[in-house]
Amino acid sequence: MNLPRHAFLAALFATAPCLAADGLRPLNFANDIAPILTKGGCNGGGCHGKAGGQNGFKLSLLGFEPQEDYEHIVREARGRRVFPAAPEQSLLLTKGTAELPHGGGKKLDPASEDYADLVRWISEGMPYGKDTDPKMARISVEPAKLTMPLKGSQQLKVIAHYTDGSTRDVTKRALYEANEKGMAETTETGMVNLFDLPGDVAVMVRYQGKVSTFRATVPLGAPVEKLPPSSNFVDDLVFSKLKTIGIPPSGIADDATFLRRVTLDLTGRLPTAAEMKDFRASTDVKKRTALVDRLLDSPEYAEYFANKWSALLRNQRTQPLYARGTYLFWQWIRDSMADNKPYDRFVSELVAASGEIGQNPPVAWYRQVKDMKQQMEDVAQLFLGTRMQCAQCHHHPFEKWSQQDYYGFAAFFSNVSRKPSSFANEEMIFHKRGVAQATNIRTREAVTPTSLGGSALKLEPAQDPRRALAEWMSQKENPFFAHTLVNRYWKHFFNRGLVEPEDDMRETNPPVNPELLSALAGSFVKSRYDLKQLIRTIVTSTTYQLSAVPNEHNSKDRQNFTRSYPKRLNAEVLYDAVNTLLEVESTFAGQAPGTRAVALPDNSYNQSTYFLSVFGRPDSSSACECERTQEASLAQSLHLLNAAEIQTQLARDKGRADSLTKDSRPDDDKILDLYQVALSRDPSAEEVKFARGHLEKKTHGKSGPEALKGKKEAFEDILWALLNTKEFLFNH
């Protein structure tokens, strides 16, 4: 037998009975050694765990494949990484302690327990362990949940539970990460240190491929004596939480603020001056509910939410000849919103779509997601709030999903086939008869369609697995489907999801108000997936109607919905709002004059309209809401301040400045109109005085055409100032 010395010793010890030194428990590579490498970051994506490894040494990412890691350490490179005759001289240790040059720096302390265990493991012949050795089943964290004071600290204890019923304290070798970095930080040894922000924070604990969570509730402790009246179960659950954490909410927003907020949120447009006057004048105690119903029944609602879903469903015109399909797909989405199509049916028609675009528009989705894996990943992220991408190559680092789960879920799309249709550059989508299965790239085994967390399905060759998937998703017991949608819509209205990000709903990223999320999901299912009813429940709640103005206690709150969180108008809404304020009629190629930006069918208009591009209109290239950028930039500010396009629109004939100049009414009335259109409120006395003074300054000493020119310039200045205010740019 011609084996390198170290490999020979490894083979010898691996087959011989393991006699641990000094009667200590025998070491097992998967249970005891791999976690040391993970704790040190050796198998991280930036080190030896990346594809191809580092400097000739490769480990599985985060240690999810211990058998492979054992081979790399013990038998690869002629066994040069371990030296049983003199364990301390092993390259694995001399590199880890930085005794020899190591690109990753010092990862091991020679005085640590980790170092001692590595030395003992090598001296005992680097045993992998026996098939009969207990395997880790789960981990638990103590305490699992705790109420803590501001700036408090708590040491966590992590217990590994094994298949033989034994347990082990693995606190020192576990990994810790807080989900709210602004609320807490963690040490390597599991100490949680809070900052001075009240609310809820979760700490993800990871050890040997298993995860658990510690949750801390951090009260402010202020008295919550007077609460606004509760309108529905949303308020009951939000206000109950506020009592627990001791943060009183802001007061209820006035009528003008509510009108602007809900009109923008439901229809993507500013309320008209007439709507504002009528709403404020109404004495109907139910006028806010009536307004919500009227907006939900409007065509603008369907257009606005079609805009949202069209981007998420990748309605992208990547070729000029794709225009027919993008128009038909957008119209199908818009009609679904207008008709209040039940959400489960909407998703089912999309996921199981077959035929050609003219007869069944949702098949256009398959034009952009051609690959089985991409189809599965989009469905999981969009409709189940689960990001499966990581599990394609390795076990998900923050979740329970494995490669087997990944390919089992992908198998639902394994028989999706396509053929040319009668229209150029269009295809027919159909189910190809046969056994539905996907191949696990690691095990090379065929995997049949399997729901997340469920068992493999037994389907006949003629059955379309996608229909089985749609049926599973819409089951009322499904733990993902309804929860994901209500969380996505909650964020639309509150600028923060109950879970953040809104499409990353996992055990290690818990909701800030679990009871509320469950209640909303339950109500949604009970309503038979009625989207309008869900929206009505949310926006008629007192919580939604709270003022954005903070009180002395809730200015730092970012997660408990003690007030309205202002959000910047998205690109399309802002574009339309500027046009409304300046009385400009939009012109988009192939669209009727005056078409709203929120009613554009696809991404092709981003390139031709710089405004939409610079303000972050998504390109519809992913299923993630994050593609829509909400961050402010210098380019955006400069565009509003001095772009030629804006200046031209301000000065144009028959624009608002021009019409106000020719209007014979008193200037104060015209100033009132401007504020009502732009901000949906009356100007203050000081604002009227300032605007009137500017008008007088620009016309002082002038008459005739010169006076008219000065007045027009003054109105241009006032309009320019209004559209650059935060009050105009944000929904609050």
mmCIF file of C-alpha atoms in Angstrom, residues 235-361:
data_model
loop_
_atom_site.group_PDB
_atom_site.id
_atom_site.type_symbol
_atom_site.label_atom_id
_atom_site.label_comp_id
_atom_site.label_asym_id
_atom_site.label_seq_id
_atom_site.Cartn_x
_atom_site.Cartn_y
_atom_site.Cartn_z
ATOM 1 C CA ASP A 235 -55.403 48.546 16.754
ATOM 2 C CA ASP A 236 -56.102 46.088 19.559
ATOM 3 C CA LEU A 237 -52.867 44.245 18.838
ATOM 4 C CA VAL A 238 -50.727 47.304 18.099
ATOM 5 C CA PHE A 239 -51.910 49.192 21.193
ATOM 6 C CA SER A 240 -51.469 46.117 23.374
ATOM 7 C CA LYS A 241 -47.847 45.977 22.261
ATOM 8 C CA LEU A 242 -47.395 49.692 22.950
ATOM 9 C CA LYS A 243 -48.632 49.197 26.503
ATOM 10 C CA THR A 244 -46.129 46.378 26.958
ATOM 11 C CA ILE A 245 -43.146 48.385 25.765
ATOM 12 C CA GLY A 246 -44.323 51.681 27.202
ATOM 13 C CA ILE A 247 -44.420 53.926 24.137
ATOM 14 C CA PRO A 248 -47.483 56.156 23.733
ATOM 15 C CA PRO A 249 -48.582 56.715 20.126
ATOM 16 C CA SER A 250 -48.953 60.035 18.371
ATOM 17 C CA GLY A 251 -52.404 61.514 17.918
ATOM 18 C CA ILE A 252 -54.685 60.924 14.950
ATOM 19 C CA ALA A 253 -53.828 62.816 11.766
ATOM 20 C CA ASP A 254 -56.171 65.575 10.645
ATOM 21 C CA ASP A 255 -58.504 65.169 7.676
ATOM 22 C CA ALA A 256 -56.223 66.874 5.156
ATOM 23 C CA THR A 257 -53.263 64.673 6.092
ATOM 24 C CA PHE A 258 -55.333 61.505 5.986
ATOM 25 C CA LEU A 259 -56.837 62.416 2.620
ATOM 26 C CA ARG A 260 -53.418 62.964 1.043
ATOM 27 C CA ARG A 261 -51.886 59.887 2.650
ATOM 28 C CA VAL A 262 -54.588 57.395 1.719
ATOM 29 C CA THR A 263 -55.100 58.812 -1.787
ATOM 30 C CA LEU A 264 -51.391 58.454 -2.545
ATOM 31 C CA ASP A 265 -51.203 54.995 -0.961
ATOM 32 C CA LEU A 266 -54.245 53.620 -2.773
ATOM 33 C CA THR A 267 -54.143 55.361 -6.139
ATOM 34 C CA GLY A 268 -50.654 56.820 -6.531
ATOM 35 C CA ARG A 269 -51.971 60.320 -7.151
ATOM 36 C CA LEU A 270 -52.509 63.575 -5.273
ATOM 37 C CA PRO A 271 -56.052 64.409 -4.211
ATOM 38 C CA THR A 272 -57.602 67.262 -6.130
ATOM 39 C CA ALA A 273 -58.366 70.597 -4.503
ATOM 40 C CA ALA A 274 -62.076 69.852 -4.963
ATOM 41 C CA GLU A 275 -61.728 66.485 -3.212
ATOM 42 C CA MET A 276 -59.953 68.192 -0.337
ATOM 43 C CA LYS A 277 -62.619 70.851 0.080
ATOM 44 C CA ASP A 278 -65.461 68.323 -0.066
ATOM 45 C CA PHE A 279 -63.773 65.952 2.363
ATOM 46 C CA ARG A 280 -63.039 68.627 4.925
ATOM 47 C CA ALA A 281 -66.542 70.043 4.629
ATOM 48 C CA SER A 282 -68.239 66.665 5.177
ATOM 49 C CA THR A 283 -69.705 66.042 8.640
ATOM 50 C CA ASP A 284 -70.218 62.314 8.049
ATOM 51 C CA VAL A 285 -68.561 60.440 10.932
ATOM 52 C CA LYS A 286 -67.787 57.590 8.516
ATOM 53 C CA LYS A 287 -66.339 59.775 5.794
ATOM 54 C CA ARG A 288 -62.863 58.218 6.044
ATOM 55 C CA THR A 289 -64.241 54.734 5.475
ATOM 56 C CA ALA A 290 -66.385 56.028 2.614
ATOM 57 C CA LEU A 291 -63.308 57.649 1.068
ATOM 58 C CA VAL A 292 -61.390 54.369 1.262
ATOM 59 C CA ASP A 293 -64.220 52.506 -0.461
ATOM 60 C CA ARG A 294 -64.434 55.134 -3.190
ATOM 61 C CA LEU A 295 -60.696 54.992 -3.853
ATOM 62 C CA LEU A 296 -60.669 51.190 -3.917
ATOM 63 C CA ASP A 297 -63.393 51.241 -6.547
ATOM 64 C CA SER A 298 -61.545 53.741 -8.716
ATOM 65 C CA PRO A 299 -59.610 52.790 -11.868
ATOM 66 C CA GLU A 300 -56.570 54.560 -10.398
ATOM 67 C CA TYR A 301 -56.373 51.931 -7.641
ATOM 68 C CA ALA A 302 -56.211 49.115 -10.185
ATOM 69 C CA GLU A 303 -53.565 50.964 -12.208
ATOM 70 C CA TYR A 304 -51.404 51.719 -9.203
ATOM 71 C CA PHE A 305 -51.357 48.196 -7.807
ATOM 72 C CA ALA A 306 -50.929 46.765 -11.293
ATOM 73 C CA ASN A 307 -47.797 48.921 -11.448
ATOM 74 C CA LYS A 308 -46.559 47.306 -8.232
ATOM 75 C CA TRP A 309 -47.212 43.730 -9.327
ATOM 76 C CA SER A 310 -46.051 44.284 -12.895
ATOM 77 C CA ALA A 311 -42.569 45.182 -11.641
ATOM 78 C CA LEU A 312 -42.409 42.215 -9.258
ATOM 79 C CA LEU A 313 -43.576 39.822 -11.979
ATOM 80 C CA ARG A 314 -40.781 40.975 -14.294
ATOM 81 C CA ASN A 315 -43.037 42.466 -16.963
ATOM 82 C CA GLN A 316 -40.014 43.537 -18.959
ATOM 83 C CA ARG A 317 -39.759 44.548 -22.605
ATOM 84 C CA THR A 318 -36.311 43.212 -23.467
ATOM 85 C CA GLN A 319 -37.096 43.303 -27.186
ATOM 86 C CA PRO A 320 -39.317 45.673 -29.205
ATOM 87 C CA LEU A 321 -41.451 42.756 -30.357
ATOM 88 C CA TYR A 322 -42.249 41.937 -26.713
ATOM 89 C CA ALA A 323 -44.569 44.967 -26.508
ATOM 90 C CA ARG A 324 -47.718 42.957 -27.242
ATOM 91 C CA GLY A 325 -47.008 40.590 -24.397
ATOM 92 C CA THR A 326 -46.124 43.268 -21.848
ATOM 93 C CA TYR A 327 -49.298 45.219 -22.626
ATOM 94 C CA LEU A 328 -51.499 42.134 -22.336
ATOM 95 C CA PHE A 329 -49.812 40.983 -19.130
ATOM 96 C CA TRP A 330 -50.176 44.418 -17.532
ATOM 97 C CA GLN A 331 -53.832 44.587 -18.573
ATOM 98 C CA TRP A 332 -54.436 41.166 -17.016
ATOM 99 C CA ILE A 333 -52.877 42.327 -13.749
ATOM 100 C CA ARG A 334 -54.840 45.605 -13.821
ATOM 101 C CA ASP A 335 -58.121 43.818 -14.526
ATOM 102 C CA SER A 336 -57.377 41.339 -11.725
ATOM 103 C CA MET A 337 -56.939 44.247 -9.300
ATOM 104 C CA ALA A 338 -60.034 46.054 -10.578
ATOM 105 C CA ASP A 339 -62.166 42.907 -10.329
ATOM 106 C CA ASN A 340 -60.716 42.130 -6.895
ATOM 107 C CA LYS A 341 -59.779 38.675 -8.077
ATOM 108 C CA PRO A 342 -59.073 36.476 -5.034
ATOM 109 C CA TYR A 343 -55.338 36.439 -4.419
ATOM 110 C CA ASP A 344 -55.054 32.641 -4.416
ATOM 111 C CA ARG A 345 -56.719 32.539 -7.833
ATOM 112 C CA PHE A 346 -54.471 35.350 -9.112
ATOM 113 C CA VAL A 347 -51.372 33.384 -8.085
ATOM 114 C CA SER A 348 -52.742 30.078 -9.361
ATOM 115 C CA GLU A 349 -53.519 31.522 -12.790
ATOM 116 C CA LEU A 350 -49.989 32.865 -12.976
ATOM 117 C CA VAL A 351 -48.037 29.869 -11.665
ATOM 118 C CA ALA A 352 -49.987 27.269 -13.660
ATOM 119 C CA ALA A 353 -50.344 29.402 -16.799
ATOM 120 C CA SER A 354 -50.334 27.546 -20.124
ATOM 121 C CA GLY A 355 -51.081 28.496 -23.716
ATOM 122 C CA GLU A 356 -50.090 31.620 -25.629
ATOM 123 C CA ILE A 357 -50.069 35.226 -24.479
ATOM 124 C CA GLY A 358 -53.047 36.395 -26.532
ATOM 125 C CA GLN A 359 -55.331 33.818 -24.968
ATOM 126 C CA ASN A 360 -53.753 33.595 -21.508
ATOM 127 C CA PRO A 361 -51.636 36.710 -20.730
#
